[in-house]
Amino acid sequence: DIQMTQSPSTLSASVGDRVTITCRASQSISSWLAWYQQKPGKAPNLLIYKASSLQSGVPSRFSGSGSGTEFTLTISSLQPDDFATYYCQQYDSYPRTFGQGTSLGIK
Amino acid sequence: EVQLVESGGGLVQPGGSLRLSCAASGFSLSAYWMHWVRQAPGKGLVWVSRTNSDGTTYADSVKGRFTISRDDAKNTLYLQMNSLRAEDTAVYYCARDQGDGHAFDYWGLGTLVTVSS
């Protein structure tokens, strides 16, 4: 199985900050990576697919980059609605695997 | 508008069975790969199973105990769960694959399964 490791696990930031979350795969997954946002009690929401493609309806302050084994999710200017947990997911092979999550809280 | 609505969760004893349903609307289930993903209380997301016209795939942790299926006429996805264990306790989400084995672009609200005596 491909292991996905996110860092950091928790992050505190302020509105307006630029934030970066890293996701590393245990083997190359090309660009087959997605990022999801999840708020408490809600289903995950797709933000980025194929490592850097913005899902329709997602604000442009979200961006993704990377390929192979190292990927990043960047939020250019944090908004109050962005405080949530973020997960990366590989879809290069089965079983599909997720990172452990990054909880983004208010500083 | 695409919608996925899960149902069928509840409290079940260890060793028991449960069948989850995921009613789809706004698109034809037969045209998409579909997945089940679960999330134990306070924990992260774990992929469970997928189905498309070519077949099914399961996580090792549920292989032989869970069965994914679909009724295209009812536009509904199912997850039959047998021999349930305490570690199967989770919110179960159905999710639509945006392409042939790609990211999950729509998710249901989830249904809670609790395995406890």
CSV table of C-alpha atoms in Angstrom, one decimal:
chain,number,residue,atom,x,y,z
A,1,ASP,CA,0.0,0.0,0.0
A,2,ILE,CA,1.1,3.6,-0.7
A,3,GLN,CA,1.5,5.5,2.6
A,4,MET,CA,0.6,9.2,2.5
A,5,THR,CA,2.2,11.4,5.2
A,6,GLN,CA,1.1,15.0,5.8
A,7,SER,CA,3.0,17.7,7.7
A,8,PRO,CA,2.3,19.4,9.9
A,9,SER,CA,-0.5,17.5,11.7
A,10,THR,CA,-1.7,20.7,13.3
A,11,LEU,CA,-1.2,24.3,12.2
A,12,SER,CA,-2.2,27.6,13.8
A,13,ALA,CA,-2.5,30.6,11.6
A,14,SER,CA,-4.3,34.0,11.3
A,15,VAL,CA,-6.7,35.4,8.8
A,16,GLY,CA,-4.7,36.7,5.9
A,17,ASP,CA,-1.7,34.4,6.4
A,18,ARG,CA,-0.2,32.3,3.6
A,19,VAL,CA,-0.3,28.6,4.6
A,20,THR,CA,1.4,25.6,3.1
A,21,ILE,CA,0.7,21.9,3.9
A,22,THR,CA,2.9,19.2,2.6
A,23,CYS,CA,2.0,15.6,1.6
A,24,ARG,CA,4.6,12.9,0.9
A,25,ALA,CA,3.9,9.6,-0.8
A,26,SER,CA,5.9,6.5,0.0
A,27,GLN,CA,6.4,5.8,-3.7
A,28,SER,CA,5.8,7.8,-6.9
A,29,ILE,CA,2.2,8.5,-7.7
A,30,SER,CA,2.9,10.8,-10.7
A,31,SER,CA,0.3,13.6,-10.3
A,32,TRP,CA,-2.5,11.4,-9.1
A,33,LEU,CA,-3.2,13.3,-5.9
A,34,ALA,CA,-6.2,15.1,-4.6
A,35,TRP,CA,-6.7,17.5,-1.7
A,36,TYR,CA,-9.9,17.7,0.4
A,37,GLN,CA,-11.2,20.1,3.0
A,38,GLN,CA,-13.4,18.7,5.8
A,39,LYS,CA,-15.3,20.7,8.5
A,40,PRO,CA,-16.6,19.1,11.7
A,41,GLY,CA,-19.7,17.0,11.1
A,42,LYS,CA,-19.5,17.5,7.3
A,43,ALA,CA,-18.4,15.4,4.4
A,44,PRO,CA,-15.1,16.1,2.7
A,45,ASN,CA,-15.0,18.6,-0.1
A,46,LEU,CA,-12.7,18.2,-3.2
A,47,LEU,CA,-10.4,21.2,-3.6
A,48,ILE,CA,-7.6,20.1,-5.9
A,49,TYR,CA,-7.3,17.1,-8.2
A,50,LYS,CA,-4.4,15.8,-10.4
A,51,ALA,CA,-2.1,17.6,-8.0
A,52,SER,CA,-2.7,21.1,-9.3
A,53,SER,CA,-6.1,21.4,-10.9
A,54,LEU,CA,-8.6,23.5,-9.1
A,55,GLN,CA,-12.0,21.9,-8.7
A,56,SER,CA,-14.9,24.0,-10.1
A,57,GLY,CA,-16.3,26.4,-7.5
A,58,VAL,CA,-13.2,26.4,-5.3
A,59,PRO,CA,-11.7,29.8,-4.5
A,60,SER,CA,-8.5,30.6,-6.4
A,61,ARG,CA,-6.7,31.3,-3.1
A,62,PHE,CA,-6.3,27.5,-3.0
A,63,SER,CA,-3.5,26.0,-5.2
A,64,GLY,CA,-1.7,22.7,-5.4
A,65,SER,CA,1.7,21.7,-6.7
A,66,GLY,CA,4.1,18.8,-6.9
A,67,SER,CA,4.6,15.4,-8.6
A,68,GLY,CA,6.1,12.1,-7.9
A,69,THR,CA,6.3,11.8,-4.1
A,70,GLU,CA,6.1,15.4,-2.8
A,71,PHE,CA,3.1,17.7,-3.0
A,72,THR,CA,1.9,20.9,-1.4
A,73,LEU,CA,-1.4,22.6,-0.8
A,74,THR,CA,-1.1,26.4,-0.5
A,75,ILE,CA,-3.8,28.8,0.7
A,76,SER,CA,-2.6,32.3,-0.4
A,77,SER,CA,-4.6,34.4,2.1
A,78,LEU,CA,-6.5,32.6,4.8
A,79,GLN,CA,-10.1,33.4,5.2
A,80,PRO,CA,-12.3,32.6,8.3
A,81,ASP,CA,-14.1,29.9,6.3
A,82,ASP,CA,-10.8,28.0,5.7
A,83,PHE,CA,-10.3,26.8,9.3
A,84,ALA,CA,-10.8,23.1,8.8
A,85,THR,CA,-9.0,19.8,8.4
A,86,TYR,CA,-7.2,19.0,5.1
A,87,TYR,CA,-6.5,15.6,3.7
A,88,CYS,CA,-4.4,14.5,0.7
A,89,GLN,CA,-5.3,11.3,-1.2
A,90,GLN,CA,-3.5,9.3,-3.8
A,91,TYR,CA,-5.4,7.6,-6.6
A,92,ASP,CA,-2.5,6.1,-8.4
A,93,SER,CA,-3.3,2.6,-7.1
A,94,TYR,CA,-5.6,0.6,-4.8
A,95,PRO,CA,-6.1,0.7,-2.0
A,96,ARG,CA,-6.8,4.5,-2.2
A,97,THR,CA,-5.0,6.0,0.7
A,98,PHE,CA,-5.4,9.3,2.6
A,99,GLY,CA,-2.9,11.3,4.6
A,100,GLN,CA,-3.6,11.5,8.3
A,101,GLY,CA,-5.0,15.0,8.0
A,102,THR,CA,-3.8,18.5,8.9
A,103,SER,CA,-6.0,20.4,11.3
A,104,LEU,CA,-5.8,24.2,10.6
A,105,GLY,CA,-6.8,26.3,13.5
A,106,ILE,CA,-7.0,29.9,14.4
A,107,LYS,CA,-3.9,31.4,16.1
B,1,GLU,CA,-27.9,19.1,-8.9
B,2,VAL,CA,-25.8,16.1,-7.9
B,3,GLN,CA,-26.9,14.6,-4.5
B,4,LEU,CA,-25.9,11.5,-2.6
B,5,VAL,CA,-27.9,10.4,0.4
B,6,GLU,CA,-26.8,7.5,2.6
B,7,SER,CA,-29.1,5.6,4.9
B,8,GLY,CA,-29.1,2.3,6.8
B,9,GLY,CA,-26.7,3.0,9.6
B,10,GLY,CA,-27.4,2.2,13.2
B,11,LEU,CA,-26.3,0.2,16.2
B,12,VAL,CA,-25.5,-3.4,15.6
B,13,GLN,CA,-23.9,-6.1,17.8
B,14,PRO,CA,-20.5,-7.6,17.0
B,15,GLY,CA,-20.9,-10.3,14.4
B,16,GLY,CA,-24.1,-8.7,13.0
B,17,SER,CA,-24.9,-7.4,9.6
B,18,LEU,CA,-26.1,-4.1,8.1
B,19,ARG,CA,-26.8,-2.9,4.6
B,20,LEU,CA,-26.1,0.7,3.8
B,21,SER,CA,-27.7,2.5,0.8
B,22,CYS,CA,-26.6,5.5,-1.1
B,23,ALA,CA,-29.4,7.1,-3.2
B,24,ALA,CA,-28.0,9.2,-6.1
B,25,SER,CA,-29.8,12.0,-7.9
B,26,GLY,CA,-28.8,14.5,-10.5
B,27,PHE,CA,-26.7,12.0,-12.5
B,28,SER,CA,-26.8,8.4,-13.7
B,29,LEU,CA,-25.0,6.0,-11.3
B,30,SER,CA,-24.3,3.6,-14.1
B,31,ALA,CA,-22.0,6.2,-15.8
B,32,TYR,CA,-19.6,6.6,-12.8
B,33,TRP,CA,-17.3,4.7,-10.6
B,34,MET,CA,-18.5,4.8,-7.0
B,35,HIS,CA,-16.8,4.4,-3.7
B,36,TRP,CA,-17.4,3.9,0.0
B,37,VAL,CA,-15.1,5.7,2.5
B,38,ARG,CA,-15.3,5.6,6.2
B,39,GLN,CA,-14.2,7.7,9.1
B,40,ALA,CA,-14.0,6.4,12.7
B,41,PRO,CA,-15.0,8.9,15.4
B,42,GLY,CA,-12.2,11.6,15.7
B,43,LYS,CA,-10.1,9.8,13.1
B,44,GLY,CA,-9.1,10.2,9.4
B,45,LEU,CA,-10.6,9.1,6.2
B,46,VAL,CA,-10.2,5.4,5.1
B,47,TRP,CA,-11.2,4.1,1.7
B,48,VAL,CA,-13.3,1.0,1.9
B,49,SER,CA,-14.5,-0.2,-1.6
B,50,ARG,CA,-15.2,0.8,-5.2
B,51,THR,CA,-17.4,-0.4,-8.0
B,52,ASN,CA,-17.7,0.2,-11.7
B,53,SER,CA,-19.0,-1.7,-14.7
B,54,ASP,CA,-15.8,-3.8,-14.7
B,55,GLY,CA,-15.8,-5.0,-11.1
B,56,THR,CA,-15.2,-4.3,-7.5
B,57,THR,CA,-12.2,-3.7,-5.2
B,58,TYR,CA,-12.0,-3.8,-1.4
B,59,ALA,CA,-9.7,-2.7,1.4
B,60,ASP,CA,-8.0,-5.7,3.0
B,61,SER,CA,-9.7,-4.9,6.3
B,62,VAL,CA,-13.2,-5.6,4.9
B,63,LYS,CA,-12.4,-8.1,2.1
B,64,GLY,CA,-14.6,-11.2,2.5
B,65,ARG,CA,-17.0,-9.4,4.9
B,66,PHE,CA,-18.3,-6.4,2.9
B,67,THR,CA,-19.9,-6.4,-0.5
B,68,ILE,CA,-20.5,-3.4,-2.7
B,69,SER,CA,-23.2,-3.4,-5.3
B,70,ARG,CA,-25.4,-1.1,-7.3
B,71,ASP,CA,-28.9,-1.1,-8.7
B,72,ASP,CA,-28.8,1.2,-11.7
B,73,ALA,CA,-32.6,1.1,-12.1
B,74,LYS,CA,-33.0,2.6,-8.6
B,75,ASN,CA,-29.9,4.7,-9.0
B,76,THR,CA,-28.7,3.4,-5.7
B,77,LEU,CA,-25.4,2.1,-4.4
B,78,TYR,CA,-25.2,-0.4,-1.5
B,79,LEU,CA,-22.7,-1.8,1.0
B,80,GLN,CA,-23.6,-5.1,2.6
B,81,MET,CA,-21.6,-5.4,5.8
B,82,ASN,CA,-21.4,-8.8,7.5
B,83,SER,CA,-19.4,-10.1,10.5
B,84,LEU,CA,-19.2,-6.6,11.9
B,85,ARG,CA,-16.5,-5.8,14.4
B,86,ALA,CA,-16.0,-2.9,16.9
B,87,GLU,CA,-13.3,-1.5,14.6
B,88,ASP,CA,-15.9,-1.0,11.8
B,89,THR,CA,-17.6,1.7,13.9
B,90,ALA,CA,-17.5,4.8,11.7
B,91,VAL,CA,-19.4,7.3,9.6
B,92,TYR,CA,-19.7,5.7,6.1
B,93,TYR,CA,-19.7,8.0,3.1
B,94,CYS,CA,-20.5,7.2,-0.5
B,95,ALA,CA,-18.5,9.2,-3.0
B,96,ARG,CA,-18.6,9.7,-6.7
B,97,ASP,CA,-15.5,9.3,-8.8
B,98,GLN,CA,-15.0,12.2,-11.1
B,99,GLY,CA,-13.5,10.0,-13.8
B,100,ASP,CA,-12.4,6.5,-14.3
B,101,GLY,CA,-10.5,6.0,-11.1
B,102,HIS,CA,-9.9,9.6,-10.2
B,103,ALA,CA,-10.6,12.0,-7.3
B,104,PHE,CA,-14.0,12.0,-5.5
B,105,ASP,CA,-15.9,15.0,-6.6
B,106,TYR,CA,-19.2,14.5,-4.7
B,107,TRP,CA,-19.8,13.0,-1.3
B,108,GLY,CA,-22.9,12.1,0.7
B,109,LEU,CA,-23.5,13.4,4.2
B,110,GLY,CA,-22.6,10.0,5.7
B,111,THR,CA,-24.4,7.5,7.9
B,112,LEU,CA,-23.1,6.3,11.3
B,113,VAL,CA,-22.5,2.7,12.0
B,114,THR,CA,-21.9,1.7,15.6
B,115,VAL,CA,-20.8,-1.9,16.4
B,116,SER,CA,-21.2,-2.5,20.1
B,117,SER,CA,-22.7,-5.0,22.5
